PDB file of C-alpha atoms in Angstrom:
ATOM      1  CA  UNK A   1      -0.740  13.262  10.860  1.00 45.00           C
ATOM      2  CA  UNK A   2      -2.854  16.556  10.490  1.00 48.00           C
ATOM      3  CA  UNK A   3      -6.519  16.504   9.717  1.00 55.00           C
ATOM      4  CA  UNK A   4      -5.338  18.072   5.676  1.00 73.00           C
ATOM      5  CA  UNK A   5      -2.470  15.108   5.486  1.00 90.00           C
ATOM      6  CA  UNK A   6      -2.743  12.191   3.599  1.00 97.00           C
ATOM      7  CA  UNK A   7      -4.036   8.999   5.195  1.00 97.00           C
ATOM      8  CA  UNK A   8      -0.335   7.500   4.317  1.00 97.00           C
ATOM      9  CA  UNK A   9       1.513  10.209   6.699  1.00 95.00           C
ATOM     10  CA  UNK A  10       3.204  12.078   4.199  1.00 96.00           C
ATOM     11  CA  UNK A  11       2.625  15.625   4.812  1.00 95.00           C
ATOM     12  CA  UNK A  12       0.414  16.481   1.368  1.00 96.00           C
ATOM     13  CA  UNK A  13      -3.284  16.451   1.381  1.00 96.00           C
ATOM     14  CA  UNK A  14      -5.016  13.413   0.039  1.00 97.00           C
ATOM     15  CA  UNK A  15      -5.353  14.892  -3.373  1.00 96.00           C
ATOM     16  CA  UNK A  16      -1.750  15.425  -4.165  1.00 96.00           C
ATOM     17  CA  UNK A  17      -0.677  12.027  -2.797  1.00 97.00           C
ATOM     18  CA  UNK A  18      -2.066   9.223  -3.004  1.00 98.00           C
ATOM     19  CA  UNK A  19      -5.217  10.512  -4.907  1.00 97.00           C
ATOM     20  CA  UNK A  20      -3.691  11.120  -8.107  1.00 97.00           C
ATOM     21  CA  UNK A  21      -2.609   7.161  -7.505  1.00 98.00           C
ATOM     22  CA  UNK A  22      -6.588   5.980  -6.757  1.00 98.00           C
ATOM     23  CA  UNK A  23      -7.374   8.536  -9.795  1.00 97.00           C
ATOM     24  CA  UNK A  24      -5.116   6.516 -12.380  1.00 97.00           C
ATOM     25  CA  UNK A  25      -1.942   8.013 -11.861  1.00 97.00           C
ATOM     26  CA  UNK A  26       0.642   4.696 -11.963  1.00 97.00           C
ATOM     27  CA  UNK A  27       3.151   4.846  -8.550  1.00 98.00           C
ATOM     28  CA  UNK A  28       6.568   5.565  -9.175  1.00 98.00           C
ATOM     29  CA  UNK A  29       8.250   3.299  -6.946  1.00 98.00           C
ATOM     30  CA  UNK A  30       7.172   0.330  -4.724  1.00 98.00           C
ATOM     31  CA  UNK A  31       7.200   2.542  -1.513  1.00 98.00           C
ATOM     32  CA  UNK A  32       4.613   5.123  -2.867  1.00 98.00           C
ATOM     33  CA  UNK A  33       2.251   2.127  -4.289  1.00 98.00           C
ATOM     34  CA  UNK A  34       2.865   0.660  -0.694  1.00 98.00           C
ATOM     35  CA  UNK A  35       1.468   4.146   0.820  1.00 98.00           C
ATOM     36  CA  UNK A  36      -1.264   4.237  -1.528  1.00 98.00           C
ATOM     37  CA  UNK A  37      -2.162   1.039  -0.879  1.00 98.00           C
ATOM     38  CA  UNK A  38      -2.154   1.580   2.811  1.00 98.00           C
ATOM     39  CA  UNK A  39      -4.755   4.518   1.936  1.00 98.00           C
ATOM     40  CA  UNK A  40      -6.680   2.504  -0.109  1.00 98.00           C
ATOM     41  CA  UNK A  41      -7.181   0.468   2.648  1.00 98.00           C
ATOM     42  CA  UNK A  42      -7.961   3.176   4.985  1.00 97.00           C
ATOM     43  CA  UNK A  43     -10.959   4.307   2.143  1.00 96.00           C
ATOM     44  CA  UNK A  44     -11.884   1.021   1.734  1.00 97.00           C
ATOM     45  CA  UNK A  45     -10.927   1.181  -1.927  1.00 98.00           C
ATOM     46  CA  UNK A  46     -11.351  -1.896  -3.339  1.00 98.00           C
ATOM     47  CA  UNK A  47     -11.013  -1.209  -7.146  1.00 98.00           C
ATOM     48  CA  UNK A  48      -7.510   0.789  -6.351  1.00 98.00           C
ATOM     49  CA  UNK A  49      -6.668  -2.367  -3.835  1.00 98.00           C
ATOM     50  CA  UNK A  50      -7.213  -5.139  -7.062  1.00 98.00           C
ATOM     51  CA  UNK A  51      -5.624  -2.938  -9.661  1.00 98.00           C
ATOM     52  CA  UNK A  52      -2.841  -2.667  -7.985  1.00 98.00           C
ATOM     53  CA  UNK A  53      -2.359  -6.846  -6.453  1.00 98.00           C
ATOM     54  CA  UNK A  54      -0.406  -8.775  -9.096  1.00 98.00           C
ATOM     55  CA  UNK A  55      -2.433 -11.203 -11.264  1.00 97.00           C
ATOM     56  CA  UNK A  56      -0.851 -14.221 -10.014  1.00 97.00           C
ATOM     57  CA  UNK A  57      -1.492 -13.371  -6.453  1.00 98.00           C
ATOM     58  CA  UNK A  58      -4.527 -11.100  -6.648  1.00 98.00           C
ATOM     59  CA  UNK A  59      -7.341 -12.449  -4.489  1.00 98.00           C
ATOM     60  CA  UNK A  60     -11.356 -12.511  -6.105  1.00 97.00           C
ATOM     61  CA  UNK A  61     -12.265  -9.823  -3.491  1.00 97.00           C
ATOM     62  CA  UNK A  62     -11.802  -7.984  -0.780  1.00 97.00           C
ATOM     63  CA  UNK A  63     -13.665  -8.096   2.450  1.00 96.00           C
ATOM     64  CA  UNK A  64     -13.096  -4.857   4.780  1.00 97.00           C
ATOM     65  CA  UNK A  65     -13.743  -5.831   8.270  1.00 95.00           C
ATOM     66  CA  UNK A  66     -16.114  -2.946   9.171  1.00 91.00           C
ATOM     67  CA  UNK A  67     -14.987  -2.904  12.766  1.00 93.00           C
ATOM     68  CA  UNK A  68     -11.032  -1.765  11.257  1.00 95.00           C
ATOM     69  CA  UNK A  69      -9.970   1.782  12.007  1.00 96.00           C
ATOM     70  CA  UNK A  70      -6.362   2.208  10.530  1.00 97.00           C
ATOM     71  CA  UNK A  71      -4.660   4.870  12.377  1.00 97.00           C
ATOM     72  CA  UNK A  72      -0.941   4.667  11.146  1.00 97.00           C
ATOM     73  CA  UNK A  73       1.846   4.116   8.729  1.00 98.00           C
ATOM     74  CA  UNK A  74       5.455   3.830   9.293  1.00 98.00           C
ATOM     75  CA  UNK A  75       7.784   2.761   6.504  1.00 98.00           C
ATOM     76  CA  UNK A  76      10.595   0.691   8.332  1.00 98.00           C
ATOM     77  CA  UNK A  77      12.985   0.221   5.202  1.00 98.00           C
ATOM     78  CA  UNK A  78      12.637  -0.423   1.624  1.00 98.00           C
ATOM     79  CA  UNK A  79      15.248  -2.107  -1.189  1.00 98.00           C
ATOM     80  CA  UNK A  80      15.166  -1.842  -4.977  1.00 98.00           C
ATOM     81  CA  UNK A  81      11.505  -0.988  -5.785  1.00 98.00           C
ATOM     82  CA  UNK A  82      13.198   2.767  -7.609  1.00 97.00           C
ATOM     83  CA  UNK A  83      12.322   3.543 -11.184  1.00 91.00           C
ATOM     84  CA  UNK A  84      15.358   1.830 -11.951  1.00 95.00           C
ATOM     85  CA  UNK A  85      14.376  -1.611 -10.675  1.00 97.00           C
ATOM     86  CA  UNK A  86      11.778  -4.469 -11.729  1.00 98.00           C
ATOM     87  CA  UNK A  87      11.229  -5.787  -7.856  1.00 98.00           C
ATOM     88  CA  UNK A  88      11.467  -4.034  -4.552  1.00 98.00           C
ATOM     89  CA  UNK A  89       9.998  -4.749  -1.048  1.00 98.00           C
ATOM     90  CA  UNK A  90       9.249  -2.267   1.515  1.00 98.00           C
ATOM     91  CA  UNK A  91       9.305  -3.326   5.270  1.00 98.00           C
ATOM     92  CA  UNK A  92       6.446  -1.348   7.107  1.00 98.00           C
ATOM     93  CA  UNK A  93       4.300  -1.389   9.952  1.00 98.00           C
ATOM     94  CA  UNK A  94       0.397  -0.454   9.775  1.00 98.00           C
ATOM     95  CA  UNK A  95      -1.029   0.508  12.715  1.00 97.00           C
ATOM     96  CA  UNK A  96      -4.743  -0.175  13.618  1.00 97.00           C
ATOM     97  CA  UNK A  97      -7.092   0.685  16.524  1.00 96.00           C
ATOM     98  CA  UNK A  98      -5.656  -2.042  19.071  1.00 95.00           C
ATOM     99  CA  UNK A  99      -2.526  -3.187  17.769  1.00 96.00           C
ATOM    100  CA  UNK A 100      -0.637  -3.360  14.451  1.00 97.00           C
ATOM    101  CA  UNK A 101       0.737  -5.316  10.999  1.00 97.00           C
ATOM    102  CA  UNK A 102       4.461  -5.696  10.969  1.00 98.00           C
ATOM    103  CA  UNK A 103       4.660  -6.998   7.038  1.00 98.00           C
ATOM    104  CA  UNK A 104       7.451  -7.181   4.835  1.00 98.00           C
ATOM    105  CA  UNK A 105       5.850  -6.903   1.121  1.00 98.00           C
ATOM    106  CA  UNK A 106       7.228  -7.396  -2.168  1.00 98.00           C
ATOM    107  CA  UNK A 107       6.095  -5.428  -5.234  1.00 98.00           C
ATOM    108  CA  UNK A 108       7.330  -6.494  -9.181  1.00 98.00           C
ATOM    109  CA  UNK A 109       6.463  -4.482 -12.249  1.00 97.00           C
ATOM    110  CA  UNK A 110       4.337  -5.747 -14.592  1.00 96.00           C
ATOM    111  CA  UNK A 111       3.628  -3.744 -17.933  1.00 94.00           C
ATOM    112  CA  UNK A 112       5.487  -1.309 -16.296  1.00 94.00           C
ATOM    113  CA  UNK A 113       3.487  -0.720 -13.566  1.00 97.00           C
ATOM    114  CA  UNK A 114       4.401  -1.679 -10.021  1.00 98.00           C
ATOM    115  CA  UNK A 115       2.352  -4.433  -8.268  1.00 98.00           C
ATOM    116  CA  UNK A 116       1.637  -6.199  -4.615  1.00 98.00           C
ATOM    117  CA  UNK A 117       2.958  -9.586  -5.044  1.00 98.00           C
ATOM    118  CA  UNK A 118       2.892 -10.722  -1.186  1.00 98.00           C
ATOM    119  CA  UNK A 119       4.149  -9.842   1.952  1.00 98.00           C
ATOM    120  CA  UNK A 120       5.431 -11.631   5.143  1.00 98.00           C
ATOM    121  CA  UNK A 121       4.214 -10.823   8.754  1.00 97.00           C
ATOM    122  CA  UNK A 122       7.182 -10.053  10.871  1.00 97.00           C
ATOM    123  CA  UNK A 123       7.294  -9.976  14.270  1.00 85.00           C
TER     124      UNK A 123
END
């Protein structure tokens, strides 16, 4: 990832990616809401983080551990999730200053939007 990239390790700047998402812009698929939730978290956005968590699952709020330093995406594998579909998961793994989260997360549309629903840590 270059200094000018976006935090999610595609090769655009910030702006073109996954800002327009944080700016209002909805995510076309489950895999680009799963990068821009990924930056989110690396911004310690968490408006962009609640918008986008499914109401059934959505927590109150979100505590940032201040001590976190995200350093790395890699997308390991998605199905459905396409403009086409109403549920997709994307298998990823998120690394972090000291180790990393293996997670396998699925996303549904609601009101035509896609959502986090929940994800489960892999090994």
């Amino acid at each position: 990832m270059t200094t000018r990239s976006c935090p999610c390790g595609l090769p655009e700047a910030y702006e073109d990616c996954c800002g327009r998402y944080h700016g209002g812009v909805a995510a076309p698929t489950a895999e680009k809401l799963m990068r821009s939730r990924y930056c989110a978290f690396v911004r310690q956005d968490a408006g962009y983080l609640l918008r986008t968590w499914h109401p059934r699952t959505r927590p109150e709020r979100i505590d940032f551990d201040p001590g976190m330093r995200w350093t790395g995406l890699e997308i390991l594998g998605t199905t459905d999730g396409s403009a086409f579909h109403s549920t997709g998961t994307v298998t990823f793994r998120a690394s972090y200053r000291g180790g990393s989260l293996h997670e396998r997360s699925r996303f549904e549309r609601v009101d035509g939007a896609w959502v986090y629903v929940d994800g489960d840590f892999l090994s």
